[in-house]
Amino acid sequence: MAAELDEAPSAKAACGFALGCLGLALRLRLLSIGRSVSHGMPSKARALVNLSGQHATVSSLGATCACLAVLVGGVFMVSAGAPKAWPWMNGLSLAFALASLALLPRQRLQTDVRLREWLSLVLGSLLLASCALEASEGLNGRWLRLGPVAVQAAWLLVPSLLLLSAQPAGTTGSHHPLRSHMGLLLAMAALWAQAEPSWLLLMGLVLLARSACRPNHGTETLLACLALLAAGLSSQNWRMPASQAFVDQVLLQAWSQGSSLVLSGLMLTASLMILLPGWRHRRAREHSLLWAGVVLLSLPGWLPTPLLGMGGSAILSYVLSLAALPGPWPEAQTQVRPAPQAPPARHEHSSDPRRRLRPH
């Protein structure tokens, strides 16, 4: 890679080649994780790993889509004259998000109901505590500054909170996720206080879709109505954010600046590709529904363009929310069948003693 960079004819070509190498290396690394995990395991442990194989497939697919979207966005930034540091910052955010995803206990996060409920309550509390942060001039939401890096709390917490509040398969019925509902209520209060109608609208739509799939869950319907009501109330104090180049309306900016037809088509494809996990896997539908809403709201500039535009918060949010998906659905699980046992020996009863002594 270093030798090719030295021979690159221009800085743009070198940056594009480096981003391509980064995306390919990350994809190959993600594909090799699943192969190395099950190598050398006993049969029983390998069977348990196969139970979460579909979740690993969803995470790998979503991470690959994120890599391609960030790569296409970086190529657009370089070709359109964005600051040179911005594509690299998005690449570093992606690398940090992928490393965090690999370190998270995804198998426990998808099946441990109590852990999911406590995390929902913690994330809702953190979002409410973020109201104490100072609002940035000209920007919506609350931003947490970590040295030279600034991240938005709503981007980091809301998607993961919504997905963690969904119950894994097999926990319906008498189970009442009170802590998850409290976390959602705290998040709604925080978003209403911060005048974030877009995120409240997304929360309401996702909760409505969840209640439609599970007719017996009236609590989700009530929470969805509360989120939509809060969205309407907070819209009175909401101000349209000022459009920033390479951050907001990136797709429209690519068309208006006369970018090549190939690059514009790649950007449109990449924006749709981040919805691919929900199309391929059933339990990732809420994830794709949420991010489809984010993409639609980013077209008029109500939200920044995710992954394609400059912004590490959206990259971290998309990748880390893959770990918050609920557990496998019953029809997708692989049942571990016990080894067949030999039938019990037949005992013949006969009055002939020679027949009882005859070997079977």
mmCIF file of C-alpha atoms in Angstrom, residues 10-329:
data_model
loop_
_atom_site.group_PDB
_atom_site.id
_atom_site.type_symbol
_atom_site.label_atom_id
_atom_site.label_comp_id
_atom_site.label_asym_id
_atom_site.label_seq_id
_atom_site.Cartn_x
_atom_site.Cartn_y
_atom_site.Cartn_z
ATOM 1 C CA SER A 10 -2.148 12.985 -7.359
ATOM 2 C CA ALA A 11 -3.269 13.436 -3.796
ATOM 3 C CA LYS A 12 -6.865 12.590 -4.714
ATOM 4 C CA ALA A 13 -5.827 9.306 -6.269
ATOM 5 C CA ALA A 14 -3.705 8.451 -3.234
ATOM 6 C CA CYS A 15 -6.565 9.206 -0.838
ATOM 7 C CA GLY A 16 -9.018 7.138 -2.856
ATOM 8 C CA PHE A 17 -6.618 4.204 -2.995
ATOM 9 C CA ALA A 18 -5.962 4.385 0.753
ATOM 10 C CA LEU A 19 -9.673 4.425 1.572
ATOM 11 C CA GLY A 20 -10.213 1.484 -0.742
ATOM 12 C CA CYS A 21 -7.493 -0.495 1.022
ATOM 13 C CA LEU A 22 -9.021 0.376 4.385
ATOM 14 C CA GLY A 23 -12.482 -0.790 3.349
ATOM 15 C CA LEU A 24 -11.175 -4.036 1.879
ATOM 16 C CA ALA A 25 -9.019 -4.793 4.921
ATOM 17 C CA LEU A 26 -11.921 -4.202 7.303
ATOM 18 C CA ARG A 27 -14.209 -6.410 5.244
ATOM 19 C CA LEU A 28 -11.687 -9.263 5.130
ATOM 20 C CA ARG A 29 -11.090 -8.951 8.864
ATOM 21 C CA LEU A 30 -14.808 -9.166 9.620
ATOM 22 C CA LEU A 31 -15.185 -12.229 7.408
ATOM 23 C CA SER A 32 -12.280 -13.969 9.121
ATOM 24 C CA ILE A 33 -13.721 -13.496 12.624
ATOM 25 C CA GLY A 34 -16.451 -16.078 12.142
ATOM 26 C CA ARG A 35 -14.032 -18.644 10.721
ATOM 27 C CA SER A 36 -11.504 -18.291 13.521
ATOM 28 C CA VAL A 37 -14.064 -18.414 16.353
ATOM 29 C CA SER A 38 -15.330 -21.927 15.655
ATOM 30 C CA HIS A 39 -11.938 -23.430 14.742
ATOM 31 C CA GLY A 40 -10.862 -26.084 17.217
ATOM 32 C CA MET A 41 -14.057 -25.994 19.291
ATOM 33 C CA PRO A 42 -15.742 -29.177 20.549
ATOM 34 C CA SER A 43 -18.970 -30.170 18.870
ATOM 35 C CA LYS A 44 -21.228 -28.933 21.696
ATOM 36 C CA ALA A 45 -19.572 -25.502 21.845
ATOM 37 C CA ARG A 46 -19.691 -25.244 18.064
ATOM 38 C CA ALA A 47 -23.406 -25.963 18.162
ATOM 39 C CA LEU A 48 -23.918 -23.148 20.656
ATOM 40 C CA VAL A 49 -21.980 -20.784 18.413
ATOM 41 C CA ASN A 50 -24.217 -21.764 15.511
ATOM 42 C CA LEU A 51 -27.210 -20.491 17.485
ATOM 43 C CA SER A 52 -25.835 -16.958 17.174
ATOM 44 C CA GLY A 53 -24.484 -17.415 13.656
ATOM 45 C CA GLN A 54 -27.312 -15.437 12.103
ATOM 46 C CA HIS A 55 -26.603 -12.504 14.426
ATOM 47 C CA ALA A 56 -22.938 -12.568 13.369
ATOM 48 C CA THR A 57 -24.103 -12.564 9.744
ATOM 49 C CA VAL A 58 -26.309 -9.520 10.371
ATOM 50 C CA SER A 59 -23.467 -7.662 12.081
ATOM 51 C CA SER A 60 -20.990 -8.522 9.332
ATOM 52 C CA LEU A 61 -23.437 -7.457 6.627
ATOM 53 C CA GLY A 62 -24.199 -4.165 8.362
ATOM 54 C CA ALA A 63 -20.516 -3.467 8.992
ATOM 55 C CA THR A 64 -19.706 -4.155 5.341
ATOM 56 C CA CYS A 65 -22.465 -1.783 4.207
ATOM 57 C CA ALA A 66 -21.141 0.880 6.574
ATOM 58 C CA CYS A 67 -17.617 0.468 5.166
ATOM 59 C CA LEU A 68 -18.824 0.866 1.586
ATOM 60 C CA ALA A 69 -20.981 3.891 2.432
ATOM 61 C CA VAL A 70 -18.145 5.662 4.257
ATOM 62 C CA LEU A 71 -15.778 4.830 1.399
ATOM 63 C CA VAL A 72 -18.131 6.276 -1.232
ATOM 64 C CA GLY A 73 -18.693 9.365 0.906
ATOM 65 C CA GLY A 74 -14.944 9.827 1.302
ATOM 66 C CA VAL A 75 -14.410 9.603 -2.452
ATOM 67 C CA PHE A 76 -17.076 12.263 -2.969
ATOM 68 C CA MET A 77 -15.468 14.558 -0.401
ATOM 69 C CA VAL A 78 -12.088 14.239 -2.069
ATOM 70 C CA SER A 79 -13.473 14.825 -5.555
ATOM 71 C CA ALA A 80 -15.656 17.764 -4.492
ATOM 72 C CA GLY A 81 -12.929 19.653 -2.634
ATOM 73 C CA ALA A 82 -13.825 19.015 0.994
ATOM 74 C CA PRO A 83 -11.207 19.649 3.703
ATOM 75 C CA LYS A 84 -8.538 16.957 3.435
ATOM 76 C CA ALA A 85 -8.926 15.864 7.047
ATOM 77 C CA TRP A 86 -12.628 15.075 6.801
ATOM 78 C CA PRO A 87 -12.454 11.751 4.904
ATOM 79 C CA TRP A 88 -9.738 10.567 7.268
ATOM 80 C CA MET A 89 -11.796 11.545 10.295
ATOM 81 C CA ASN A 90 -14.727 9.511 8.974
ATOM 82 C CA GLY A 91 -12.361 6.602 8.357
ATOM 83 C CA LEU A 92 -10.997 6.779 11.897
ATOM 84 C CA SER A 93 -14.539 6.923 13.295
ATOM 85 C CA LEU A 94 -15.408 3.826 11.276
ATOM 86 C CA ALA A 95 -12.324 1.966 12.493
ATOM 87 C CA PHE A 96 -13.127 2.857 16.120
ATOM 88 C CA ALA A 97 -16.761 1.760 15.669
ATOM 89 C CA LEU A 98 -15.778 -1.585 14.113
ATOM 90 C CA ALA A 99 -13.263 -2.258 16.879
ATOM 91 C CA SER A 100 -15.914 -1.486 19.501
ATOM 92 C CA LEU A 101 -18.401 -3.772 17.746
ATOM 93 C CA ALA A 102 -15.886 -6.625 17.770
ATOM 94 C CA LEU A 103 -15.238 -6.188 21.503
ATOM 95 C CA LEU A 104 -18.874 -5.999 22.603
ATOM 96 C CA PRO A 105 -20.499 -9.199 23.957
ATOM 97 C CA ARG A 106 -23.016 -9.389 21.135
ATOM 98 C CA GLN A 107 -24.304 -12.863 21.962
ATOM 99 C CA ARG A 108 -25.218 -11.805 25.490
ATOM 100 C CA LEU A 109 -26.659 -8.495 24.334
ATOM 101 C CA GLN A 110 -29.070 -10.250 22.003
ATOM 102 C CA THR A 111 -30.369 -12.845 24.469
ATOM 103 C CA ASP A 112 -29.986 -11.498 28.038
ATOM 104 C CA VAL A 113 -33.341 -9.832 28.693
ATOM 105 C CA ARG A 114 -32.347 -8.300 32.012
ATOM 106 C CA LEU A 115 -29.169 -6.802 30.563
ATOM 107 C CA ARG A 116 -31.103 -5.265 27.671
ATOM 108 C CA GLU A 117 -33.612 -3.713 30.058
ATOM 109 C CA TRP A 118 -30.957 -2.224 32.333
ATOM 110 C CA LEU A 119 -29.038 -0.850 29.357
ATOM 111 C CA SER A 120 -32.225 0.750 28.020
ATOM 112 C CA LEU A 121 -32.748 2.464 31.361
ATOM 113 C CA VAL A 122 -29.100 3.587 31.484
ATOM 114 C CA LEU A 123 -29.163 4.990 27.945
ATOM 115 C CA GLY A 124 -32.400 6.852 28.618
ATOM 116 C CA SER A 125 -30.894 8.322 31.798
ATOM 117 C CA LEU A 126 -27.756 9.391 29.940
ATOM 118 C CA LEU A 127 -29.833 11.066 27.267
ATOM 119 C CA LEU A 128 -31.764 12.950 29.932
ATOM 120 C CA ALA A 129 -28.498 13.928 31.631
ATOM 121 C CA SER A 130 -27.216 15.295 28.297
ATOM 122 C CA CYS A 131 -29.745 18.137 28.651
ATOM 123 C CA ALA A 132 -27.229 19.700 31.041
ATOM 124 C CA LEU A 133 -24.744 20.135 28.179
ATOM 125 C CA GLU A 134 -24.520 23.537 26.572
ATOM 126 C CA ALA A 135 -26.191 23.952 23.209
ATOM 127 C CA SER A 136 -23.857 24.843 20.328
ATOM 128 C CA GLU A 137 -24.691 27.992 18.404
ATOM 129 C CA GLY A 138 -26.270 27.216 15.031
ATOM 130 C CA LEU A 139 -26.524 23.470 15.776
ATOM 131 C CA ASN A 140 -29.383 21.392 17.099
ATOM 132 C CA GLY A 141 -29.064 18.950 19.954
ATOM 133 C CA ARG A 142 -26.452 18.680 22.682
ATOM 134 C CA TRP A 143 -22.843 17.998 21.819
ATOM 135 C CA LEU A 144 -20.280 16.343 24.052
ATOM 136 C CA ARG A 145 -16.776 17.615 23.341
ATOM 137 C CA LEU A 146 -13.914 15.193 23.938
ATOM 138 C CA GLY A 147 -10.897 17.330 23.132
ATOM 139 C CA PRO A 148 -10.976 18.112 19.390
ATOM 140 C CA VAL A 149 -13.814 15.613 18.822
ATOM 141 C CA ALA A 150 -17.496 16.484 19.320
ATOM 142 C CA VAL A 151 -20.231 13.834 19.357
ATOM 143 C CA GLN A 152 -23.979 14.331 19.540
ATOM 144 C CA ALA A 153 -25.738 12.464 22.306
ATOM 145 C CA ALA A 154 -28.965 11.814 20.383
ATOM 146 C CA TRP A 155 -27.143 10.118 17.506
ATOM 147 C CA LEU A 156 -25.205 7.842 19.830
ATOM 148 C CA LEU A 157 -27.985 6.859 22.232
ATOM 149 C CA VAL A 158 -31.383 6.890 20.507
ATOM 150 C CA PRO A 159 -30.877 4.112 17.878
ATOM 151 C CA SER A 160 -29.283 1.704 20.354
ATOM 152 C CA LEU A 161 -31.926 2.520 22.980
ATOM 153 C CA LEU A 162 -34.765 1.798 20.558
ATOM 154 C CA LEU A 163 -33.312 -1.540 19.488
ATOM 155 C CA LEU A 164 -32.415 -2.603 23.037
ATOM 156 C CA SER A 165 -35.999 -1.952 24.145
ATOM 157 C CA ALA A 166 -37.208 -4.642 21.726
ATOM 158 C CA GLN A 167 -37.686 -7.976 23.468
ATOM 159 C CA PRO A 168 -35.877 -11.056 22.169
ATOM 160 C CA ALA A 169 -37.969 -13.881 20.819
ATOM 161 C CA GLY A 170 -39.597 -16.062 23.428
ATOM 162 C CA THR A 171 -39.967 -13.359 26.115
ATOM 163 C CA THR A 172 -43.491 -12.242 25.258
ATOM 164 C CA GLY A 173 -46.516 -12.977 27.348
ATOM 165 C CA SER A 174 -46.264 -12.423 31.089
ATOM 166 C CA HIS A 175 -42.979 -10.563 30.837
ATOM 167 C CA HIS A 176 -43.310 -6.800 31.428
ATOM 168 C CA PRO A 177 -40.195 -4.820 30.490
ATOM 169 C CA LEU A 178 -40.758 -1.954 32.923
ATOM 170 C CA ARG A 179 -37.139 -0.752 32.836
ATOM 171 C CA SER A 180 -37.140 -0.608 29.032
ATOM 172 C CA HIS A 181 -40.315 1.467 29.040
ATOM 173 C CA MET A 182 -38.867 3.800 31.661
ATOM 174 C CA GLY A 183 -35.773 4.274 29.491
ATOM 175 C CA LEU A 184 -37.964 5.182 26.510
ATOM 176 C CA LEU A 185 -39.948 7.670 28.601
ATOM 177 C CA LEU A 186 -36.748 9.320 29.858
ATOM 178 C CA ALA A 187 -35.474 9.558 26.285
ATOM 179 C CA MET A 188 -38.726 11.170 25.120
ATOM 180 C CA ALA A 189 -38.506 13.726 27.900
ATOM 181 C CA ALA A 190 -34.902 14.519 26.970
ATOM 182 C CA LEU A 191 -35.668 14.875 23.248
ATOM 183 C CA TRP A 192 -38.669 17.063 24.004
ATOM 184 C CA ALA A 193 -36.522 19.293 26.234
ATOM 185 C CA GLN A 194 -33.853 19.516 23.515
ATOM 186 C CA ALA A 195 -36.436 20.252 20.776
ATOM 187 C CA GLU A 196 -35.623 17.206 18.646
ATOM 188 C CA PRO A 197 -38.881 16.443 16.780
ATOM 189 C CA SER A 198 -37.119 14.376 14.129
ATOM 190 C CA TRP A 199 -35.874 11.768 16.587
ATOM 191 C CA LEU A 200 -39.224 11.745 18.418
ATOM 192 C CA LEU A 201 -40.980 11.159 15.113
ATOM 193 C CA LEU A 202 -38.664 8.248 14.351
ATOM 194 C CA MET A 203 -39.232 6.776 17.805
ATOM 195 C CA GLY A 204 -42.981 6.991 17.351
ATOM 196 C CA LEU A 205 -42.908 5.301 13.948
ATOM 197 C CA VAL A 206 -40.659 2.463 15.117
ATOM 198 C CA LEU A 207 -42.806 1.835 18.201
ATOM 199 C CA LEU A 208 -45.961 1.874 16.073
ATOM 200 C CA ALA A 209 -44.458 -0.699 13.728
ATOM 201 C CA ARG A 210 -43.459 -2.822 16.723
ATOM 202 C CA SER A 211 -46.948 -2.705 18.206
ATOM 203 C CA ALA A 212 -48.467 -3.590 14.817
ATOM 204 C CA CYS A 213 -46.340 -6.742 14.665
ATOM 205 C CA ARG A 214 -47.289 -7.642 18.242
ATOM 206 C CA PRO A 215 -50.995 -6.846 18.687
ATOM 207 C CA ASN A 216 -51.035 -7.797 22.384
ATOM 208 C CA HIS A 217 -48.518 -5.106 23.316
ATOM 209 C CA GLY A 218 -50.635 -2.064 24.015
ATOM 210 C CA THR A 219 -47.834 -0.397 25.962
ATOM 211 C CA GLU A 220 -45.813 0.129 22.771
ATOM 212 C CA THR A 221 -48.849 1.784 21.164
ATOM 213 C CA LEU A 222 -49.185 4.165 24.116
ATOM 214 C CA LEU A 223 -45.471 4.976 24.012
ATOM 215 C CA ALA A 224 -45.678 5.588 20.266
ATOM 216 C CA CYS A 225 -48.556 8.026 20.756
ATOM 217 C CA LEU A 226 -46.596 9.835 23.467
ATOM 218 C CA ALA A 227 -43.560 10.109 21.187
ATOM 219 C CA LEU A 228 -45.640 11.524 18.319
ATOM 220 C CA LEU A 229 -47.330 13.972 20.703
ATOM 221 C CA ALA A 230 -43.945 15.101 22.018
ATOM 222 C CA ALA A 231 -42.739 15.505 18.426
ATOM 223 C CA GLY A 232 -45.630 17.815 17.680
ATOM 224 C CA LEU A 233 -45.044 19.874 20.820
ATOM 225 C CA SER A 234 -41.284 20.159 20.340
ATOM 226 C CA SER A 235 -41.642 21.184 16.689
ATOM 227 C CA GLN A 236 -42.819 24.612 17.876
ATOM 228 C CA ASN A 237 -39.368 25.337 19.333
ATOM 229 C CA TRP A 238 -37.406 23.568 16.588
ATOM 230 C CA ARG A 239 -35.337 25.578 14.151
ATOM 231 C CA MET A 240 -34.202 24.394 10.757
ATOM 232 C CA PRO A 241 -30.420 23.881 11.031
ATOM 233 C CA ALA A 242 -28.208 25.817 8.670
ATOM 234 C CA SER A 243 -27.101 23.641 5.764
ATOM 235 C CA GLN A 244 -23.419 22.731 5.869
ATOM 236 C CA ALA A 245 -21.491 21.521 2.850
ATOM 237 C CA PHE A 246 -20.534 17.814 2.936
ATOM 238 C CA VAL A 247 -22.690 17.354 6.073
ATOM 239 C CA ASP A 248 -26.307 18.078 5.115
ATOM 240 C CA GLN A 249 -28.132 17.092 1.917
ATOM 241 C CA VAL A 250 -25.067 15.367 0.538
ATOM 242 C CA LEU A 251 -27.019 13.494 -2.146
ATOM 243 C CA LEU A 252 -28.591 16.692 -3.468
ATOM 244 C CA GLN A 253 -25.221 18.408 -3.268
ATOM 245 C CA ALA A 254 -23.659 15.693 -5.434
ATOM 246 C CA TRP A 255 -26.307 16.150 -8.112
ATOM 247 C CA SER A 256 -26.223 19.954 -8.019
ATOM 248 C CA GLN A 257 -22.429 20.150 -8.276
ATOM 249 C CA GLY A 258 -22.431 18.072 -11.428
ATOM 250 C CA SER A 259 -20.569 15.085 -10.047
ATOM 251 C CA SER A 260 -20.020 12.190 -12.391
ATOM 252 C CA LEU A 261 -23.022 10.005 -13.052
ATOM 253 C CA VAL A 262 -21.159 6.977 -11.752
ATOM 254 C CA LEU A 263 -20.280 8.622 -8.428
ATOM 255 C CA SER A 264 -23.800 9.982 -7.971
ATOM 256 C CA GLY A 265 -25.234 6.535 -8.640
ATOM 257 C CA LEU A 266 -22.783 4.986 -6.189
ATOM 258 C CA MET A 267 -23.825 7.461 -3.502
ATOM 259 C CA LEU A 268 -27.497 6.693 -4.034
ATOM 260 C CA THR A 269 -26.757 2.968 -3.953
ATOM 261 C CA ALA A 270 -24.680 3.335 -0.773
ATOM 262 C CA SER A 271 -27.490 5.242 0.962
ATOM 263 C CA LEU A 272 -29.862 2.373 0.169
ATOM 264 C CA MET A 273 -27.293 -0.297 0.996
ATOM 265 C CA ILE A 274 -27.265 0.603 4.678
ATOM 266 C CA LEU A 275 -30.853 -0.708 4.759
ATOM 267 C CA LEU A 276 -29.782 -4.112 3.440
ATOM 268 C CA PRO A 277 -29.618 -5.935 6.835
ATOM 269 C CA GLY A 278 -33.348 -5.529 7.395
ATOM 270 C CA TRP A 279 -34.133 -6.798 3.914
ATOM 271 C CA ARG A 280 -32.040 -9.918 4.382
ATOM 272 C CA HIS A 281 -32.817 -10.695 8.047
ATOM 273 C CA ARG A 282 -36.149 -10.426 9.783
ATOM 274 C CA ARG A 283 -35.031 -9.307 13.211
ATOM 275 C CA ALA A 284 -33.045 -6.410 11.730
ATOM 276 C CA ARG A 285 -36.171 -4.842 10.219
ATOM 277 C CA GLU A 286 -36.538 -2.284 13.002
ATOM 278 C CA HIS A 287 -32.891 -1.329 12.480
ATOM 279 C CA SER A 288 -33.442 -0.724 8.773
ATOM 280 C CA LEU A 289 -36.788 0.993 9.392
ATOM 281 C CA LEU A 290 -35.109 3.416 11.765
ATOM 282 C CA TRP A 291 -32.260 4.193 9.384
ATOM 283 C CA ALA A 292 -34.611 4.470 6.417
ATOM 284 C CA GLY A 293 -36.367 7.221 8.358
ATOM 285 C CA VAL A 294 -33.022 8.880 9.059
ATOM 286 C CA VAL A 295 -32.158 8.813 5.341
ATOM 287 C CA LEU A 296 -35.561 10.266 4.385
ATOM 288 C CA LEU A 297 -35.320 13.044 6.973
ATOM 289 C CA SER A 298 -31.818 13.865 5.770
ATOM 290 C CA LEU A 299 -33.031 14.622 2.225
ATOM 291 C CA PRO A 300 -34.695 17.949 3.168
ATOM 292 C CA GLY A 301 -31.880 18.690 5.635
ATOM 293 C CA TRP A 302 -33.732 17.987 8.873
ATOM 294 C CA LEU A 303 -30.948 15.578 9.864
ATOM 295 C CA PRO A 304 -27.356 15.296 8.631
ATOM 296 C CA THR A 305 -26.748 12.726 5.915
ATOM 297 C CA PRO A 306 -25.654 9.521 7.684
ATOM 298 C CA LEU A 307 -22.356 7.799 6.762
ATOM 299 C CA LEU A 308 -22.021 9.556 3.392
ATOM 300 C CA GLY A 309 -21.537 12.985 4.950
ATOM 301 C CA MET A 310 -19.038 14.255 7.451
ATOM 302 C CA GLY A 311 -19.994 13.125 10.952
ATOM 303 C CA GLY A 312 -18.529 10.470 13.190
ATOM 304 C CA SER A 313 -21.599 10.357 15.438
ATOM 305 C CA ALA A 314 -23.739 8.806 12.697
ATOM 306 C CA ILE A 315 -21.047 6.243 11.857
ATOM 307 C CA LEU A 316 -20.686 5.196 15.485
ATOM 308 C CA SER A 317 -24.455 5.101 15.910
ATOM 309 C CA TYR A 318 -25.066 2.856 12.894
ATOM 310 C CA VAL A 319 -22.323 0.343 13.651
ATOM 311 C CA LEU A 320 -22.890 0.119 17.406
ATOM 312 C CA SER A 321 -26.654 -0.249 16.976
ATOM 313 C CA LEU A 322 -25.957 -3.531 15.154
ATOM 314 C CA ALA A 323 -24.959 -5.013 18.517
ATOM 315 C CA ALA A 324 -28.337 -4.044 20.022
ATOM 316 C CA LEU A 325 -30.421 -6.224 17.705
ATOM 317 C CA PRO A 326 -32.736 -8.672 19.488
ATOM 318 C CA GLY A 327 -32.074 -12.390 19.550
ATOM 319 C CA PRO A 328 -32.872 -14.826 16.726
ATOM 320 C CA TRP A 329 -36.464 -15.587 15.897
#
